[in-house]
Coordinates of C-alpha atoms (C1' of nucleotides) in Angstrom, one line a residue:
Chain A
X1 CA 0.0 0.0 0.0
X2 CA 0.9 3.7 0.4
X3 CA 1.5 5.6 -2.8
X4 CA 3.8 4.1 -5.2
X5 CA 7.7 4.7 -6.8
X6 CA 7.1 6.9 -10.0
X7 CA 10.7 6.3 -11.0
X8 CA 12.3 2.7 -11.0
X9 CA 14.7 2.1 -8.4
X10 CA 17.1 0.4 -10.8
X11 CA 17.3 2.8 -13.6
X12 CA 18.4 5.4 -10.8
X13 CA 20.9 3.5 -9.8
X14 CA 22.3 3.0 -12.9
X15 CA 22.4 6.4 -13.9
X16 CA 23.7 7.1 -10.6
X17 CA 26.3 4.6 -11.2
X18 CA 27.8 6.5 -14.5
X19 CA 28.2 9.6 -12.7
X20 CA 29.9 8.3 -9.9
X21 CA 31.7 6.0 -12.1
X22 CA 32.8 9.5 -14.1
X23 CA 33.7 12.0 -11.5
X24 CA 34.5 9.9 -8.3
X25 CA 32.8 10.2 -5.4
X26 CA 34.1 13.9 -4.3
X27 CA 33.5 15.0 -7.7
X28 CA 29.8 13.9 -7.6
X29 CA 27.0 16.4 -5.7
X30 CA 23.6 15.4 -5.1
X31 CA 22.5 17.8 -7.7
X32 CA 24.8 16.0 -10.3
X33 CA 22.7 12.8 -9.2
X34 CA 19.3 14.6 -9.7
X35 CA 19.8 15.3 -12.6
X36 CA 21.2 12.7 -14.1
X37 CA 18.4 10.8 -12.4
X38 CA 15.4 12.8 -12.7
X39 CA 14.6 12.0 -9.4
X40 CA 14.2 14.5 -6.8
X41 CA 16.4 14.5 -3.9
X42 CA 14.2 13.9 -1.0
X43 CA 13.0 10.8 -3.2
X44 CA 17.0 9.5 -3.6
X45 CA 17.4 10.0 -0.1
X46 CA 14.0 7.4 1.1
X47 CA 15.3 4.9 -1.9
X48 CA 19.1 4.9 -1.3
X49 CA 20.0 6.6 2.3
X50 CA 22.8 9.0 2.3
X51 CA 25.7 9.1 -0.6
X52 CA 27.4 6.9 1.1
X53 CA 25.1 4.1 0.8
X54 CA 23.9 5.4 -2.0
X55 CA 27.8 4.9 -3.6
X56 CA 28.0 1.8 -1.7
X57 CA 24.8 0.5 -3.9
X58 CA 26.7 1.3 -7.0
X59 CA 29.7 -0.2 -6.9
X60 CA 27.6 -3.2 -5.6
X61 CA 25.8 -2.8 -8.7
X62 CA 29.7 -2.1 -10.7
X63 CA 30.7 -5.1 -9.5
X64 CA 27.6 -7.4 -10.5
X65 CA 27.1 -6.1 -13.8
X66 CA 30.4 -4.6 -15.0
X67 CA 32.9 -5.8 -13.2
X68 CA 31.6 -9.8 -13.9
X69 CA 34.7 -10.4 -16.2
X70 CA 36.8 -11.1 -13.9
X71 CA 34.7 -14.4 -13.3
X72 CA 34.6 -15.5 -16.9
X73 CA 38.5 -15.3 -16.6
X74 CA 39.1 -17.5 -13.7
X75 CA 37.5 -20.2 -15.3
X76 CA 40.0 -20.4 -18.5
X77 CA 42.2 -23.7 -18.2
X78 CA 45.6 -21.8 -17.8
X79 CA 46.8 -19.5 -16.1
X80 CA 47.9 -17.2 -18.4
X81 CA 44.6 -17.2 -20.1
X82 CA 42.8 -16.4 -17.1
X83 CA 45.6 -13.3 -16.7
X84 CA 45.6 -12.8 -20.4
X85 CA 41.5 -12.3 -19.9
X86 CA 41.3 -10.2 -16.9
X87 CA 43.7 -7.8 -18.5
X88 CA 41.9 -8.0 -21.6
X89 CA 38.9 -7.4 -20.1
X90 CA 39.6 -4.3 -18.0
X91 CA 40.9 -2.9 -21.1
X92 CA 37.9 -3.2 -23.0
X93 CA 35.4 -2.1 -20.1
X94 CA 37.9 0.9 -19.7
X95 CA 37.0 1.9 -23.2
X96 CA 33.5 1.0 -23.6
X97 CA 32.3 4.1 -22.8
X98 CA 33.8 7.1 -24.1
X99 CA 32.1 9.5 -21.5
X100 CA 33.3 7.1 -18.3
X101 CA 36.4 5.8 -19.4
X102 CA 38.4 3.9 -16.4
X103 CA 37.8 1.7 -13.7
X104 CA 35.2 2.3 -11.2
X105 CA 37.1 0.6 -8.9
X106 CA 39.3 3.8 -9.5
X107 CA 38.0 7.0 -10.7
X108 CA 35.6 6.1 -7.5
X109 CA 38.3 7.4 -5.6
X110 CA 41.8 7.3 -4.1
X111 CA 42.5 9.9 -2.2
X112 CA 40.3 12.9 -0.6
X113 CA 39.3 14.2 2.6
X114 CA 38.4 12.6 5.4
X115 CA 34.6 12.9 5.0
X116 CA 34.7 10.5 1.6
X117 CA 37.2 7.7 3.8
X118 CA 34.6 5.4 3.7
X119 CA 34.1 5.4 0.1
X120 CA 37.5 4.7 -0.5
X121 CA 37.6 2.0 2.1
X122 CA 34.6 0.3 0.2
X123 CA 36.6 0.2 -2.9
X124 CA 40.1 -0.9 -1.6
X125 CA 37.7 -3.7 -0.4
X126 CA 36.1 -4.2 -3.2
X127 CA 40.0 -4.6 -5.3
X128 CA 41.2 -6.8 -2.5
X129 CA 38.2 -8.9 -3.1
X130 CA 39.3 -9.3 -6.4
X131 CA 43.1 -9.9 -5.7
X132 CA 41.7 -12.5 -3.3
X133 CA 39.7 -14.5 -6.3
X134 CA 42.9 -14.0 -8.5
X135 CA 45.3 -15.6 -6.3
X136 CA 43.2 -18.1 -5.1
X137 CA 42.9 -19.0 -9.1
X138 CA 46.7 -18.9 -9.3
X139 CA 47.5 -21.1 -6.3
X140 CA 45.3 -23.8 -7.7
X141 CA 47.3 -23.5 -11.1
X142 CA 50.3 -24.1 -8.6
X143 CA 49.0 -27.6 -7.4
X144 CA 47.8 -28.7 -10.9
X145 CA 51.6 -28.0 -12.1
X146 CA 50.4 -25.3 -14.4
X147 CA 53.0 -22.2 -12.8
X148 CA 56.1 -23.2 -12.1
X149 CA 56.5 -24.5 -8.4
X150 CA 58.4 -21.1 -7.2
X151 CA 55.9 -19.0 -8.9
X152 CA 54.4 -16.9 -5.9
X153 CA 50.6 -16.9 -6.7
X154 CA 49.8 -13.6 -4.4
X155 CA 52.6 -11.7 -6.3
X156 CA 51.1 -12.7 -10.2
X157 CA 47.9 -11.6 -8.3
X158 CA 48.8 -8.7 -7.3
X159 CA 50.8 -8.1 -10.8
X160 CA 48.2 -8.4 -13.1
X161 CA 46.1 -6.0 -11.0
X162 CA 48.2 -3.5 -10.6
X163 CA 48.8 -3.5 -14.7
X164 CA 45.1 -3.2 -14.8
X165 CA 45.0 -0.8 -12.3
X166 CA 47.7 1.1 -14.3
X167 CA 45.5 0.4 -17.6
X168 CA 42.4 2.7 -15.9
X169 CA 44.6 5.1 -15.1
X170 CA 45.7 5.6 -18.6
X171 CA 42.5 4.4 -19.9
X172 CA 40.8 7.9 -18.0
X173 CA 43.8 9.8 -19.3
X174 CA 42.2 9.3 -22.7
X175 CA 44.5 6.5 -24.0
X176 CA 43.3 4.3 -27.1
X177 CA 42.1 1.1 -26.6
X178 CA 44.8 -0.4 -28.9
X179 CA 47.5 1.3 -27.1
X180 CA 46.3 -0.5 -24.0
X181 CA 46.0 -3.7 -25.4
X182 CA 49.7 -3.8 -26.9
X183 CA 50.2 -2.9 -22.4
X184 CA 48.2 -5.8 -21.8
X185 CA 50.3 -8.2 -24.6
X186 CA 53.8 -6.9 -23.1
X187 CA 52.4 -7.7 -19.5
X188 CA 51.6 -11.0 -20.0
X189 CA 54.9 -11.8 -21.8
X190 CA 55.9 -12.1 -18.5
X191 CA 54.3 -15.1 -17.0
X192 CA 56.0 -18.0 -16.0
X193 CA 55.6 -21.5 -17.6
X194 CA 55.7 -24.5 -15.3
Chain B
X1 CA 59.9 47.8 -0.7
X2 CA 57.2 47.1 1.6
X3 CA 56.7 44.9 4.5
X4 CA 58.5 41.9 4.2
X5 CA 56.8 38.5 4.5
X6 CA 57.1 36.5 8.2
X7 CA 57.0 33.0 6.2
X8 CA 59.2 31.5 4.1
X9 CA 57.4 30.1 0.4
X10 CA 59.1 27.4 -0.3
X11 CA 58.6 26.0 3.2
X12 CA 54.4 27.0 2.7
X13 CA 54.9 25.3 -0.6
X14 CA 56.0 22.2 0.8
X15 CA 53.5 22.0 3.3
X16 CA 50.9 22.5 0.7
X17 CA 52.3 19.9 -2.0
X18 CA 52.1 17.4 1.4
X19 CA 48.4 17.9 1.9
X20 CA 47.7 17.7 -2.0
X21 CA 49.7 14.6 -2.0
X22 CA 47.3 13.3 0.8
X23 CA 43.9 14.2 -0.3
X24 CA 44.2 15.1 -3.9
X25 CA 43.2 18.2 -5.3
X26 CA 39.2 18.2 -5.0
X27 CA 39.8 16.6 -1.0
X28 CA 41.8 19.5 -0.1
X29 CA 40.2 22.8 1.0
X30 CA 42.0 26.3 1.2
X31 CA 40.9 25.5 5.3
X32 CA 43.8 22.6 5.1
X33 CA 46.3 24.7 3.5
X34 CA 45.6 27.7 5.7
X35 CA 46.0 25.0 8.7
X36 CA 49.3 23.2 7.6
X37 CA 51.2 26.3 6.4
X38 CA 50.4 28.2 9.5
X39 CA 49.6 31.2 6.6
X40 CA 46.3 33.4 6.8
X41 CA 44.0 32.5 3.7
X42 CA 44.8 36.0 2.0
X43 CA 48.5 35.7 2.0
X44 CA 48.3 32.0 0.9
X45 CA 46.5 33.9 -2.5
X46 CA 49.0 36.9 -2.3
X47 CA 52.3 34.6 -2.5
X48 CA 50.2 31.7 -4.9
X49 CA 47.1 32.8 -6.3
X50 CA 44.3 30.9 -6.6
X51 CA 44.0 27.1 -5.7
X52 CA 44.6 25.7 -9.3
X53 CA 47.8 28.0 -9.3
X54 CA 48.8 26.5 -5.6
X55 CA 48.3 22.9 -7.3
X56 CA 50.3 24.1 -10.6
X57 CA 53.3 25.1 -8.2
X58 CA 52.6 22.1 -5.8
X59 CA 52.7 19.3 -8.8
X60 CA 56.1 21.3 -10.6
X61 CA 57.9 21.6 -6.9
X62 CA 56.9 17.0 -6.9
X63 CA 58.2 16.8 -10.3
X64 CA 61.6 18.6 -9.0
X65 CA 61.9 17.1 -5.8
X66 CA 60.5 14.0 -5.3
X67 CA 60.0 12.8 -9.2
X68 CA 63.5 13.4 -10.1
X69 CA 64.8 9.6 -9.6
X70 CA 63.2 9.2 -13.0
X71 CA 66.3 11.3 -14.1
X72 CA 68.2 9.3 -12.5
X73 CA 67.0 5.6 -14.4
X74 CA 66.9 6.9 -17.7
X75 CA 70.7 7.5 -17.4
X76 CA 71.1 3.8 -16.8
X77 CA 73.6 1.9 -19.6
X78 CA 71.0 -0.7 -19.7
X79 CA 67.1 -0.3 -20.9
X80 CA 66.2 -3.3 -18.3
X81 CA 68.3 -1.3 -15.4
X82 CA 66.3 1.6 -16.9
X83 CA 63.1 -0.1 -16.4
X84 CA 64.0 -1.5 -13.0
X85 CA 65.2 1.8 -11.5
X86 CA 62.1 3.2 -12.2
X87 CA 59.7 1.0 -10.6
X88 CA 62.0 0.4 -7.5
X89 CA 62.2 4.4 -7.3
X90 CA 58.6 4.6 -7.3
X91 CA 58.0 1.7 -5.1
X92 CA 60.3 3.7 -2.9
X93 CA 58.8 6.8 -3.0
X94 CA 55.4 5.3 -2.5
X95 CA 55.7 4.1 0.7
X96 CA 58.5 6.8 1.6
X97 CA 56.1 8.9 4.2
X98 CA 53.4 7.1 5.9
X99 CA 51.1 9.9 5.5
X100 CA 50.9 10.7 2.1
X101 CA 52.0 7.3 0.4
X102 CA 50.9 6.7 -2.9
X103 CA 52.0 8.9 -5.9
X104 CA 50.8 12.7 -6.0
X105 CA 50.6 12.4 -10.1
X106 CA 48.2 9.7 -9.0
X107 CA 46.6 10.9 -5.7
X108 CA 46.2 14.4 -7.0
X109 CA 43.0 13.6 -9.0
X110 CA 42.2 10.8 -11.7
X111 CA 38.1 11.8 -11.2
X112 CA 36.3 14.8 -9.9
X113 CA 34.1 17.8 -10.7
X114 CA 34.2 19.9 -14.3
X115 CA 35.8 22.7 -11.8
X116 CA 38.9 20.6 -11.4
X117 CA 39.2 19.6 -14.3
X118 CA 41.8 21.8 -15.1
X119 CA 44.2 20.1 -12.4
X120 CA 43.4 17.0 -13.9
X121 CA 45.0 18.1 -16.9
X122 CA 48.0 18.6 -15.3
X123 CA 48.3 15.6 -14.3
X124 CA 47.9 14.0 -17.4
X125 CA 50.3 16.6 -19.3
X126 CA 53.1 15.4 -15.8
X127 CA 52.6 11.8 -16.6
X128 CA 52.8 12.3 -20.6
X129 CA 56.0 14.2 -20.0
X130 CA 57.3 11.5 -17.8
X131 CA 56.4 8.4 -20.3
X132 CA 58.2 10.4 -23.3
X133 CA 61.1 10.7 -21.6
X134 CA 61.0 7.1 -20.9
X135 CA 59.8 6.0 -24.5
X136 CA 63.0 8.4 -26.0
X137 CA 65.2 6.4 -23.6
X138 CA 64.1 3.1 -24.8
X139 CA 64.3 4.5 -28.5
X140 CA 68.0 5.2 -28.1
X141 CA 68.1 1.4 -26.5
X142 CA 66.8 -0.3 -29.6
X143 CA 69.3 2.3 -32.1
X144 CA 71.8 1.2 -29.7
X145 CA 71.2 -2.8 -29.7
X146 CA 70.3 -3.0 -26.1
X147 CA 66.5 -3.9 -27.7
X148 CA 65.3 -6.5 -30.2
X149 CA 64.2 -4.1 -33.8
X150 CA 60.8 -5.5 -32.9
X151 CA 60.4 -3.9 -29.7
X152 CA 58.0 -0.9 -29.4
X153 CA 59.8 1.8 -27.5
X154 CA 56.3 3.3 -26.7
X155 CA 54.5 0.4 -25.5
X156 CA 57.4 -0.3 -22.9
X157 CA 57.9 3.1 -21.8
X158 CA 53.7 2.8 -21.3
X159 CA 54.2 -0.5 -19.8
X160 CA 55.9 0.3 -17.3
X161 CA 54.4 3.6 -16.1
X162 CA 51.1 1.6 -15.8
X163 CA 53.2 -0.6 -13.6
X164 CA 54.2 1.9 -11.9
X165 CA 50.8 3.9 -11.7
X166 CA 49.3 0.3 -10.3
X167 CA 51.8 0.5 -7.7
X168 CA 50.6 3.7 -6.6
X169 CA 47.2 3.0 -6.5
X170 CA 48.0 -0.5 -4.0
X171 CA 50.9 2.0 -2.3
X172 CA 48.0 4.5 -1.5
X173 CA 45.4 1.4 -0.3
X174 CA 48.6 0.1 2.1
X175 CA 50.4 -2.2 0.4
X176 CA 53.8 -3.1 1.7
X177 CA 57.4 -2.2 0.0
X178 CA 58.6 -5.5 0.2
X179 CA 54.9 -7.1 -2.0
X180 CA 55.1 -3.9 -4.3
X181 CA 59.2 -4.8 -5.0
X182 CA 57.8 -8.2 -6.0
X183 CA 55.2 -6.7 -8.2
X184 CA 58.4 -4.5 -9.5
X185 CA 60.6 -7.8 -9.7
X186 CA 57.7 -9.8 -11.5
X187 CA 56.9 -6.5 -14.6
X188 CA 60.6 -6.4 -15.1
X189 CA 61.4 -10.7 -15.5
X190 CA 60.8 -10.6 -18.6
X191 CA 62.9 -7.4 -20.6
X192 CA 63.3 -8.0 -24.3
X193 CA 66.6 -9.0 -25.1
X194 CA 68.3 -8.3 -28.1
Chain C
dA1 C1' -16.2 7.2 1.2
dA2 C1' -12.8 7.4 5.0
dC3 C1' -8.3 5.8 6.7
dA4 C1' -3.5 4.6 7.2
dT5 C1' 0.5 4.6 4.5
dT6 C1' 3.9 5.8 1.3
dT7 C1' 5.9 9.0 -2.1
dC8 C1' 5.8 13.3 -4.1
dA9 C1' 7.9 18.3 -4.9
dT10 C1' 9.0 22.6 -2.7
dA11 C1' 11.9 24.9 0.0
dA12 C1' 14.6 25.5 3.8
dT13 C1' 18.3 23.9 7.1
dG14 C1' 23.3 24.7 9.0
dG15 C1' 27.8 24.2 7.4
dT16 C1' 31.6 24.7 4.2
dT17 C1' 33.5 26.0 -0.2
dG18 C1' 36.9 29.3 -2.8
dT19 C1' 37.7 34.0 -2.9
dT20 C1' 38.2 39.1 -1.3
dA21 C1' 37.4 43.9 1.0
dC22 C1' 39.1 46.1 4.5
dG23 C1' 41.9 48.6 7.7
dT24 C1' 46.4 48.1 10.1
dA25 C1' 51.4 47.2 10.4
dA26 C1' 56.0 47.1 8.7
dT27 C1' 59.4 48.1 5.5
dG28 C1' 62.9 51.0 2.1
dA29 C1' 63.3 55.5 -0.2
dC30 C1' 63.6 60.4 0.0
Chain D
dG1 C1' 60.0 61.9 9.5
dT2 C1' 56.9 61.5 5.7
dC3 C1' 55.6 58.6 1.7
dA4 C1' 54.7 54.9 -1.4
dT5 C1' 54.5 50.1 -1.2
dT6 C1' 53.8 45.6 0.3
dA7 C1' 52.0 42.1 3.6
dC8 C1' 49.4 41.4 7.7
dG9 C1' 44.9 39.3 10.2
dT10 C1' 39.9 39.8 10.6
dA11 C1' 35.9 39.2 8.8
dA12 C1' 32.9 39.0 5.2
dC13 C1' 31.2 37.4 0.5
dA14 C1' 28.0 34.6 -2.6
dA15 C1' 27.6 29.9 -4.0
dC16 C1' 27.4 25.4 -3.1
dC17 C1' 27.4 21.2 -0.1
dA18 C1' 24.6 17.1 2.0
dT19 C1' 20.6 16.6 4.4
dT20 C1' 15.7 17.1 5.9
dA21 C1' 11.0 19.4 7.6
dT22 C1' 6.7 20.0 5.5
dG23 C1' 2.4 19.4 3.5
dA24 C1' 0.0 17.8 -0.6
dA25 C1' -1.0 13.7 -3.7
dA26 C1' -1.7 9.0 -4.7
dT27 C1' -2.4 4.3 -3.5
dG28 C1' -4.7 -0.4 -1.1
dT29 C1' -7.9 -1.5 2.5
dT30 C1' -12.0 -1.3 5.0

DNA sequence: AACATTTCATAATGGTTGTTACGTAATGAC
DNA sequence: GTCATTACGTAACAACCATTATGAAATGTT
């Protein structure tokens, strides 16, 4: 009962989602979410909470529906497939748009005052995660003889994220998406064969 | 003529490039700056001008003072040294001071508001700067032998500022210097040879 | 048709932002 | 010692920030 939504709760957050995903989380205002939303603010406020949660919704939401290549990668049969994709990936997501280029995981936000700390918490979370899926990945390639047995499966983790990490940097600075690939090719050069 | 100042610039310049370094550009308020030079608001505009000037100055005094180990790679006999020295520099500086660790080209702002925009640009102009020099360096390598003909002198010098730029962003969420020097160690295992 | 409930849009809240007038104080030149 | 010049600290400026009080409007239930 009561009087119902005139907006749908998803579409908001999407929209919300792009801007955020755009200017960071300092760089967004309220108003920038109004009107990218079309929703009035009290309204955002009684759907979302506060911009905290309502940031904390969208990278949720990043994660699920963006961010999801990361899981297609993990399940390649080797190792270098699986870094070959996740770098691949990020470079293509990093592109796709031409008015959000980057990561969300970055532009979100790295450093700022101390009013935005929990946003930035959320995302280092949120990479760690990540890390966390990618060296889990790369300790079972370990055991089934696929890296070599002195390969260090948190380091290659933590290598092929921060070349992504380093791709959405670029990738915001208006790099091509070609020029980030060839990145992505001399990255995995690297990788060890068992 | 005229009264003299009672604070020294450079030493207010410092103080200020250490805040930006922290929060970034859009997290920093003229409030900060006024608190951690000890200088009134008025004299901070007097000596600096406005805040995107105070950035400018702030972002040129990094690039002289704390960026300069870049200088010091590219005058390495060997491209790999080269490559090496860079990312152990800025594994170094990155974890240098546990209060601003990360990379100021980095921290400084990657997203934000249309009004910063212009110290975003900056940024990107810093970093360009920095991967030329680089690219040039590598370019001379490959004239010189020290790089296979089919190495691309401007996807290495890109590789390996994304490394670096990756390292920043896991400096800045707390990584340690002895799991970024493996991250270093694992981008570098694999130079071209010629 | 009356009620409880929920959302709506308008408009205001107190606080902070970057930026400056303003009048006073301190200097070198004459 | 007067003058032009520069810097000082106080205090203000309008604009914006995130957040919310308020009352009207729209629903399902009775």
């Amino acid at each position: 009962m009561g009087r119902p939504r005139t907006f749908d709760v998803e579409d908001a957050l999407e929209a919300t989602l792009a801007v955020f995903w755009r200017k960071g989380f300092e760089g967004t205002s309220y108003s920038d979410l109004v009107a990218a939303t079309g929703v009035e603010r009290p309204a955002l406020y009684s759907a979302f909470g506060n911009k905290d949660m309502l940031f904390l919704r969208a990278l949720e939401r990043y994660g699920s529906h963006y961010g999801n290549y990361v899981w297609e990668a993990v399940s390649h049969d080797r190792s270098r497939d699986v870094a070959w994709q996740v770098l691949e990936g990020a470079v293509e997501l990093n592109t796709r748009y031409a008015d959000r280029a980057g990561c969300f995981g970055i532009n979100g936000g790295l450093a700022g005052s101390d009013e935005s700390e929990a946003s930035r918490q959320a995302l280092i979370k949120w990479r760690a995660d990540g890390e966390a899926v990618l060296r889990e990945r790369f300790e079972k390639a370990r055991r089934e003889g696929d890296l070599p047995s002195d390969a260090d499966p948190a380091v290659l983790a933590a290598y092929i994220l921060a070349v992504a990490h380093g791709i959405a940097v670029q990738a915001k600075a208006g790099f091509s998406r070609e020029k980030l690939t060839a990145i992505a090719r001399q990255a995995v050069s690297t990788w060890p064969s068992a």
